PDB file of C-alpha atoms in Angstrom:
ATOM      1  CA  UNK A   1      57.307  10.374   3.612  1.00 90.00           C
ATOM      2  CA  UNK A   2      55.170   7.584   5.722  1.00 95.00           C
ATOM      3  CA  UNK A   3      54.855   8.204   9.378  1.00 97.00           C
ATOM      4  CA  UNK A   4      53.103   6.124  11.609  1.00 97.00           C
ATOM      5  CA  UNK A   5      51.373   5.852  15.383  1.00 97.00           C
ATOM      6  CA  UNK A   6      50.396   3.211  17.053  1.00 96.00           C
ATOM      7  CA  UNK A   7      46.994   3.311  15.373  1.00 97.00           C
ATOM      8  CA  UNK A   8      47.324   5.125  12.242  1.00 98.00           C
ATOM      9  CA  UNK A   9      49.244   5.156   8.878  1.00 98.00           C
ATOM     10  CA  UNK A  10      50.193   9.084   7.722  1.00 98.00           C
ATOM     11  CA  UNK A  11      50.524   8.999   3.745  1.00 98.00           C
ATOM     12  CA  UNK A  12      50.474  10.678   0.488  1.00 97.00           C
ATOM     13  CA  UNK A  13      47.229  11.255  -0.637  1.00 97.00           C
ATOM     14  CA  UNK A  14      46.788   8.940  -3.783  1.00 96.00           C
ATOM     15  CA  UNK A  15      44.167   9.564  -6.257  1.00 95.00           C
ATOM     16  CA  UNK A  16      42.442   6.497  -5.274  1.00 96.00           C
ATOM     17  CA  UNK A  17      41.987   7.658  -1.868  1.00 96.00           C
ATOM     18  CA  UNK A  18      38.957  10.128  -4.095  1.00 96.00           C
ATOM     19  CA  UNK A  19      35.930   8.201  -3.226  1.00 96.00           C
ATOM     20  CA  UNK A  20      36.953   7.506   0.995  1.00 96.00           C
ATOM     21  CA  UNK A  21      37.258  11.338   0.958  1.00 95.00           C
ATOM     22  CA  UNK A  22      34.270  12.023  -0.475  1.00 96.00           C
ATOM     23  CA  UNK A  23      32.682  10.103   2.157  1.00 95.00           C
ATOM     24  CA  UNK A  24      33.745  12.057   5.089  1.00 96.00           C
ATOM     25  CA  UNK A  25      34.459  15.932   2.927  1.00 94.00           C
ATOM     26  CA  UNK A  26      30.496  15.680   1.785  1.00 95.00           C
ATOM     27  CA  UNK A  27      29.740  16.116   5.332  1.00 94.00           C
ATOM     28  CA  UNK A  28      28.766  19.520   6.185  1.00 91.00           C
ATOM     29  CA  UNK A  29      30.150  19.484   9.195  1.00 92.00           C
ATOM     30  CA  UNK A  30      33.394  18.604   8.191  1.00 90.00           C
ATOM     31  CA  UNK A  31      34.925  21.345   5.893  1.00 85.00           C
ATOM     32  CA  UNK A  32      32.747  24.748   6.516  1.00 84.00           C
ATOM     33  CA  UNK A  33      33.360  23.989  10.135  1.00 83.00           C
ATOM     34  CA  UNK A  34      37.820  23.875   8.830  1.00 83.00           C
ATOM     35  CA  UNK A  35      37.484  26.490   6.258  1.00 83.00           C
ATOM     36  CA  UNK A  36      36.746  24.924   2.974  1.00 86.00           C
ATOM     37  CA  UNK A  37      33.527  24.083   1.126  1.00 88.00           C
ATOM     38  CA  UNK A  38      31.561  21.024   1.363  1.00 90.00           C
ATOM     39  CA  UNK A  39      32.797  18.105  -1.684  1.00 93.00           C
ATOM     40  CA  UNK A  40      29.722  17.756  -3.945  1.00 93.00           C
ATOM     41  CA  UNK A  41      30.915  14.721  -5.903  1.00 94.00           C
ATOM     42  CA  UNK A  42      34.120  12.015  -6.122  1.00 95.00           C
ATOM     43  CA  UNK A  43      35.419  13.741  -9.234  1.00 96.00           C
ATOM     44  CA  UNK A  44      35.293  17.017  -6.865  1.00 94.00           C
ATOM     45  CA  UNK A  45      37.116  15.122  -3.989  1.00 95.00           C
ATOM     46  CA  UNK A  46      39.690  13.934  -6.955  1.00 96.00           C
ATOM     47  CA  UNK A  47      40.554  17.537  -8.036  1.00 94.00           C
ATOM     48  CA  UNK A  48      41.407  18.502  -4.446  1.00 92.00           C
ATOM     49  CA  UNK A  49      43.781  15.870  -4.550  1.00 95.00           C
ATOM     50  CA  UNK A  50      45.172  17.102  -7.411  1.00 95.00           C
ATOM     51  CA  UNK A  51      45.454  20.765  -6.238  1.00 92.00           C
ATOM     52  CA  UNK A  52      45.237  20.914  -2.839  1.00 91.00           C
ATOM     53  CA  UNK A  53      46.209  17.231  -0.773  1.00 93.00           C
ATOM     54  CA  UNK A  54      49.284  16.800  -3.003  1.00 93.00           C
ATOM     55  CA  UNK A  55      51.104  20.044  -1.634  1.00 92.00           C
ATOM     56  CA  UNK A  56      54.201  19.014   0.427  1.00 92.00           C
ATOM     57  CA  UNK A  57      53.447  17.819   3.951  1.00 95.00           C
ATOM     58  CA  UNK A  58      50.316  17.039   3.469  1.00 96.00           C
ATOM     59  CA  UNK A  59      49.099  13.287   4.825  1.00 97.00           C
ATOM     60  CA  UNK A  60      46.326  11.460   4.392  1.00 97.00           C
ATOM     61  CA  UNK A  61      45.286   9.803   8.121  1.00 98.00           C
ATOM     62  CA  UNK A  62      44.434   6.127   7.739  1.00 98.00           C
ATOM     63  CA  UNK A  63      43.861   3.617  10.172  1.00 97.00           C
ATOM     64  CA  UNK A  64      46.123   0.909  10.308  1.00 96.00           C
ATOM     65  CA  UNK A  65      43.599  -1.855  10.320  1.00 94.00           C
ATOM     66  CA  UNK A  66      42.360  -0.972   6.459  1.00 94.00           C
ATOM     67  CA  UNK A  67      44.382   1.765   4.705  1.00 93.00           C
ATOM     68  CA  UNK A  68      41.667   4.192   3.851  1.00 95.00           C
ATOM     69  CA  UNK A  69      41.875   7.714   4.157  1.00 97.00           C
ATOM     70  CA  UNK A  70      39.804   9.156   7.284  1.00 97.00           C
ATOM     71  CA  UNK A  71      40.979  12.599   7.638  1.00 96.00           C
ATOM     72  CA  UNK A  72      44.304  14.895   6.749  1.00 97.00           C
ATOM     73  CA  UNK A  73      46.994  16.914   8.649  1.00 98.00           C
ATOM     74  CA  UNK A  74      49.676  18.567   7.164  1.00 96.00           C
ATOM     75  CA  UNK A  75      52.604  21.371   7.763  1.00 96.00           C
ATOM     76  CA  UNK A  76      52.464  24.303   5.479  1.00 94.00           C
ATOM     77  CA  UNK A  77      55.595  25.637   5.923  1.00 93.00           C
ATOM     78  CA  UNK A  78      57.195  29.500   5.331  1.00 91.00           C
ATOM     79  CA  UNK A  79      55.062  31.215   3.055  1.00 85.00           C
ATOM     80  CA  UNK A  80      52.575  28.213   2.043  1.00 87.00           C
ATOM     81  CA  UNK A  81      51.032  28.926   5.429  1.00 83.00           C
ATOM     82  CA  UNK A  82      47.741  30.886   5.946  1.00 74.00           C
ATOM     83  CA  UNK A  83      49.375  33.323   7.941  1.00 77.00           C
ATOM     84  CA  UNK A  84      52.879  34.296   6.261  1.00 81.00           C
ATOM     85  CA  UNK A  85      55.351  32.719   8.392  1.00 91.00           C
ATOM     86  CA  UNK A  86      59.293  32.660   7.880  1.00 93.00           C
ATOM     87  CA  UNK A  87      60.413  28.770   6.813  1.00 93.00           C
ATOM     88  CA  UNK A  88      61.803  28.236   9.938  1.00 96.00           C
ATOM     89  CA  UNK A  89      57.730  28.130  11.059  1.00 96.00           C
ATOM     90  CA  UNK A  90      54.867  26.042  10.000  1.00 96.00           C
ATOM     91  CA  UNK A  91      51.255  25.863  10.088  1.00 95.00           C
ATOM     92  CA  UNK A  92      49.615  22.969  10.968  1.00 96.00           C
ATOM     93  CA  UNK A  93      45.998  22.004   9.991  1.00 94.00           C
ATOM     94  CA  UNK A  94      43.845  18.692   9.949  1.00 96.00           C
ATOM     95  CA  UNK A  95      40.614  17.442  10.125  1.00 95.00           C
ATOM     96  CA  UNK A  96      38.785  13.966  10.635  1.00 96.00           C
ATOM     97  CA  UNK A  97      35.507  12.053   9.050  1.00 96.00           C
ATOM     98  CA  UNK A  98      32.974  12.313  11.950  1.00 95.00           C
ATOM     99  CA  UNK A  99      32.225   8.621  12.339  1.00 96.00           C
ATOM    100  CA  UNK A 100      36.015   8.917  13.780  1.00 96.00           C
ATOM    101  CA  UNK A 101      35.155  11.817  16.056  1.00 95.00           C
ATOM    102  CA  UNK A 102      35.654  11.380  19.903  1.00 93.00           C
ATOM    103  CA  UNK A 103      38.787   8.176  19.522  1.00 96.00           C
ATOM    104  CA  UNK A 104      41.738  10.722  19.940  1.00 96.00           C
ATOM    105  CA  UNK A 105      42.651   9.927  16.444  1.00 97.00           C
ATOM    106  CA  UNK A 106      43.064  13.072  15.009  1.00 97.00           C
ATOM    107  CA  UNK A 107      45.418  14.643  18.302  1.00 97.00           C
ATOM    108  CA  UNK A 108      47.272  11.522  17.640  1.00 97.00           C
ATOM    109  CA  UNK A 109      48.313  12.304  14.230  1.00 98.00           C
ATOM    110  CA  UNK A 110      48.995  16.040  15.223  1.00 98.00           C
ATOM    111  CA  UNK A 111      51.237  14.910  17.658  1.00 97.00           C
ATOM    112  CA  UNK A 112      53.106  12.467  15.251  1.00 97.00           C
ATOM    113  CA  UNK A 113      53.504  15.544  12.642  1.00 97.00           C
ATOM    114  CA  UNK A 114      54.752  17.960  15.562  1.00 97.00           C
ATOM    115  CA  UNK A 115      57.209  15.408  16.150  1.00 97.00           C
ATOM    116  CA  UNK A 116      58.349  15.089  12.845  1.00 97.00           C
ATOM    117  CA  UNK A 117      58.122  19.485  12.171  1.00 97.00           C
ATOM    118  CA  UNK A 118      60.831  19.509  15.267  1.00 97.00           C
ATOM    119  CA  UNK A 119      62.850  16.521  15.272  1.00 96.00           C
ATOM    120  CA  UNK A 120      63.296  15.870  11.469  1.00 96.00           C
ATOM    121  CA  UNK A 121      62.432  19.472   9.378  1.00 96.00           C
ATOM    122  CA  UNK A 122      63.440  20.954  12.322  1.00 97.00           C
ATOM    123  CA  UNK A 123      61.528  23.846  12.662  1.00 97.00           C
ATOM    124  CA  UNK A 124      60.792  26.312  15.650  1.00 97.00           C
ATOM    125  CA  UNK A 125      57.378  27.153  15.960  1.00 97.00           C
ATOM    126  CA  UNK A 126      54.222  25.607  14.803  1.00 97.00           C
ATOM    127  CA  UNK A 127      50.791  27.699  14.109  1.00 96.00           C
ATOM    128  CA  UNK A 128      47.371  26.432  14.921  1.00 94.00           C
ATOM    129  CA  UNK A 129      43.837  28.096  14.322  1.00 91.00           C
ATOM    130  CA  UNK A 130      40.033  27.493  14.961  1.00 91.00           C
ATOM    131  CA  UNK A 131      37.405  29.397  13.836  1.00 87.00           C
ATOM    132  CA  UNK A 132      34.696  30.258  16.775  1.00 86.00           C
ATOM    133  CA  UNK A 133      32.837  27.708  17.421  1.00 86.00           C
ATOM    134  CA  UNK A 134      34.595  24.931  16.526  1.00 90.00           C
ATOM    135  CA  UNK A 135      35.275  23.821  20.045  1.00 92.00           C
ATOM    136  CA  UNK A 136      36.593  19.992  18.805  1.00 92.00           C
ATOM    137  CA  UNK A 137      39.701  21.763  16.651  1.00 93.00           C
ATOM    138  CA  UNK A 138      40.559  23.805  19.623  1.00 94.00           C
ATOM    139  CA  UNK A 139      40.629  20.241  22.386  1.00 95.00           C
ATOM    140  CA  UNK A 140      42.865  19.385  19.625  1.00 96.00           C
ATOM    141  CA  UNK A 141      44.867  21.998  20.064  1.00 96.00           C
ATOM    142  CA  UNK A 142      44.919  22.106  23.459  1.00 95.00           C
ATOM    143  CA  UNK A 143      45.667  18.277  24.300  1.00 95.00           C
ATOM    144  CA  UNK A 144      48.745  18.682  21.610  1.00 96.00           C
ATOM    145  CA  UNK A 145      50.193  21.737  23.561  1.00 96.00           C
ATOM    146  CA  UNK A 146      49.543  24.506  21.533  1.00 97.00           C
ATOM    147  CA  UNK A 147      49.055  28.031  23.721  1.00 96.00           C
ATOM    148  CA  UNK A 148      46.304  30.206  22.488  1.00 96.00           C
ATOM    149  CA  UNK A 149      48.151  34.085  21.160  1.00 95.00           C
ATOM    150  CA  UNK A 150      45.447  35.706  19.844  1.00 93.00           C
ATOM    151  CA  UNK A 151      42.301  36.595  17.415  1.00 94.00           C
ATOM    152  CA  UNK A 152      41.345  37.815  14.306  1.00 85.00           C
ATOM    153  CA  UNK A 153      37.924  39.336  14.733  1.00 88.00           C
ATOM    154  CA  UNK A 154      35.687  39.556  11.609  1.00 76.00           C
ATOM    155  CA  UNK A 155      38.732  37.738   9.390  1.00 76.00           C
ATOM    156  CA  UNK A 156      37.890  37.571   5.700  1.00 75.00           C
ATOM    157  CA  UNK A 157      37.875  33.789   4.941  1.00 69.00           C
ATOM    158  CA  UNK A 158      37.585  33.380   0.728  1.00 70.00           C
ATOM    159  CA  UNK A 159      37.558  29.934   0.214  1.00 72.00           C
ATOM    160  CA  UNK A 160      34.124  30.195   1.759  1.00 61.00           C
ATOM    161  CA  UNK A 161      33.416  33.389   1.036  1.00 72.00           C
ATOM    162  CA  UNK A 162      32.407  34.845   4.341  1.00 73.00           C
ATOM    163  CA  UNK A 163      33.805  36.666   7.542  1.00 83.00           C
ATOM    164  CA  UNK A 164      35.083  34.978  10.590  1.00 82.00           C
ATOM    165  CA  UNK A 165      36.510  34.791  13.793  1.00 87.00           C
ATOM    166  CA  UNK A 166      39.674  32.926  13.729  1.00 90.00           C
ATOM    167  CA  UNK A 167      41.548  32.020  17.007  1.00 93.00           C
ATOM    168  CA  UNK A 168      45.362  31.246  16.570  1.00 93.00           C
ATOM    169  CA  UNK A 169      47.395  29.235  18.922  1.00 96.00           C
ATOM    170  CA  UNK A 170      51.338  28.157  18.949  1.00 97.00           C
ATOM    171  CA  UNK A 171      53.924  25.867  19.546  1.00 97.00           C
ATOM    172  CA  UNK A 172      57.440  26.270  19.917  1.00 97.00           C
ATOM    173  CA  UNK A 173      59.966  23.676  20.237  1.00 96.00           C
ATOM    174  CA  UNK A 174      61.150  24.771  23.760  1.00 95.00           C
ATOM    175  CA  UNK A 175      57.850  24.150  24.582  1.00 94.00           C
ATOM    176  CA  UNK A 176      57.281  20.496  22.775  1.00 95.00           C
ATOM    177  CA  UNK A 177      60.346  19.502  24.337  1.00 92.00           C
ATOM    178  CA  UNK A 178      59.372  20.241  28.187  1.00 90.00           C
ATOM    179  CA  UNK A 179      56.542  18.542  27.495  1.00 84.00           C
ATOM    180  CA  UNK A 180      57.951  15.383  25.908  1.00 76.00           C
ATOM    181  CA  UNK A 181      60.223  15.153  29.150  1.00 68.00           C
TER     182      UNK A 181
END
């Protein structure tokens, strides 16, 4: 599945999309600030391709202009989701390279992907979460619709082995559609 905004191309990741994210995923405040460790080499950025980017629903975000990978969003539906949902429910997570930070890019693609979770998999609710501090996922959140529920104080997080405070937001498809009105 390709879906597209008016700026941006949403793709399978490719294997030869390793070396654009390792430009943006060695950034240290990309991934520890989204959950995941820092990429420490293009052969590392190739394997989570492999194992991670390739899951279903997963997108690479490109800009139309040049093709190359920027960022990622993606659904994880049912039980692939953080959280345990039923499959009627999705989460949704993404992130962005930070010489793309502050051009709306990344709530664009969000929105594109809710569109697509309601209208065409036709699911109910969406799931969004932050971890404290990250004041830049939650905007996202925020300017796509998605109404804060509630926190997980001192959250075990073991892809980066450490606690956390995790805030968790939601969208149903009531909701998306009085909004898209």
């Amino acid at each position: 599945m390709v879906l597209t905004t008016d700026r941006l191309i949403l793709r399978p990741w490719e294997e030869t999309d390793a070396e654009d994210l390792y430009e943006y995923a060695k950034d240290e405040r990309i991934g520890p600030a989204a959950g995941w460790p820092v990429h420490t080499s293009v052969a590392d950025s190739r394997g989570i391709i492999s194992t991670v980017l390739s899951a279903p629903e997963t997108y690479a975000v490109c800009l139309k202009e040049d093709g190359k990978a920027i960022g990622s969003v993606g659904l994880m539906v049912g039980m692939q989701s953080n959280i345990g949902l039923p499959d009627t429910e999705a989460e949704i997570g993404y992130w962005i390279g930070v010489p793309f930070w502050g051009r709306g890019l990344i709530p664009e693609a969000v929105c594109e992907v809710i569109r697509y979770a309601f209208e065409d998999l036709h699911l109910e609710t969406l799931w969004c979460g932050y971890f404290e501090g990250n004041d830049k996922s939650r905007r996202v959140q925020e300017k796509c619709g998605f109404i804060y529920q509630y926190t997980n104080e001192d959250a075990e997080w073991v892809k980066m082995m450490d606690r956390r405070t995790e805030h968790i937001s939601r969208l149903t498809r009531e909701d998306w559609m009085r909004r898209e009105r």
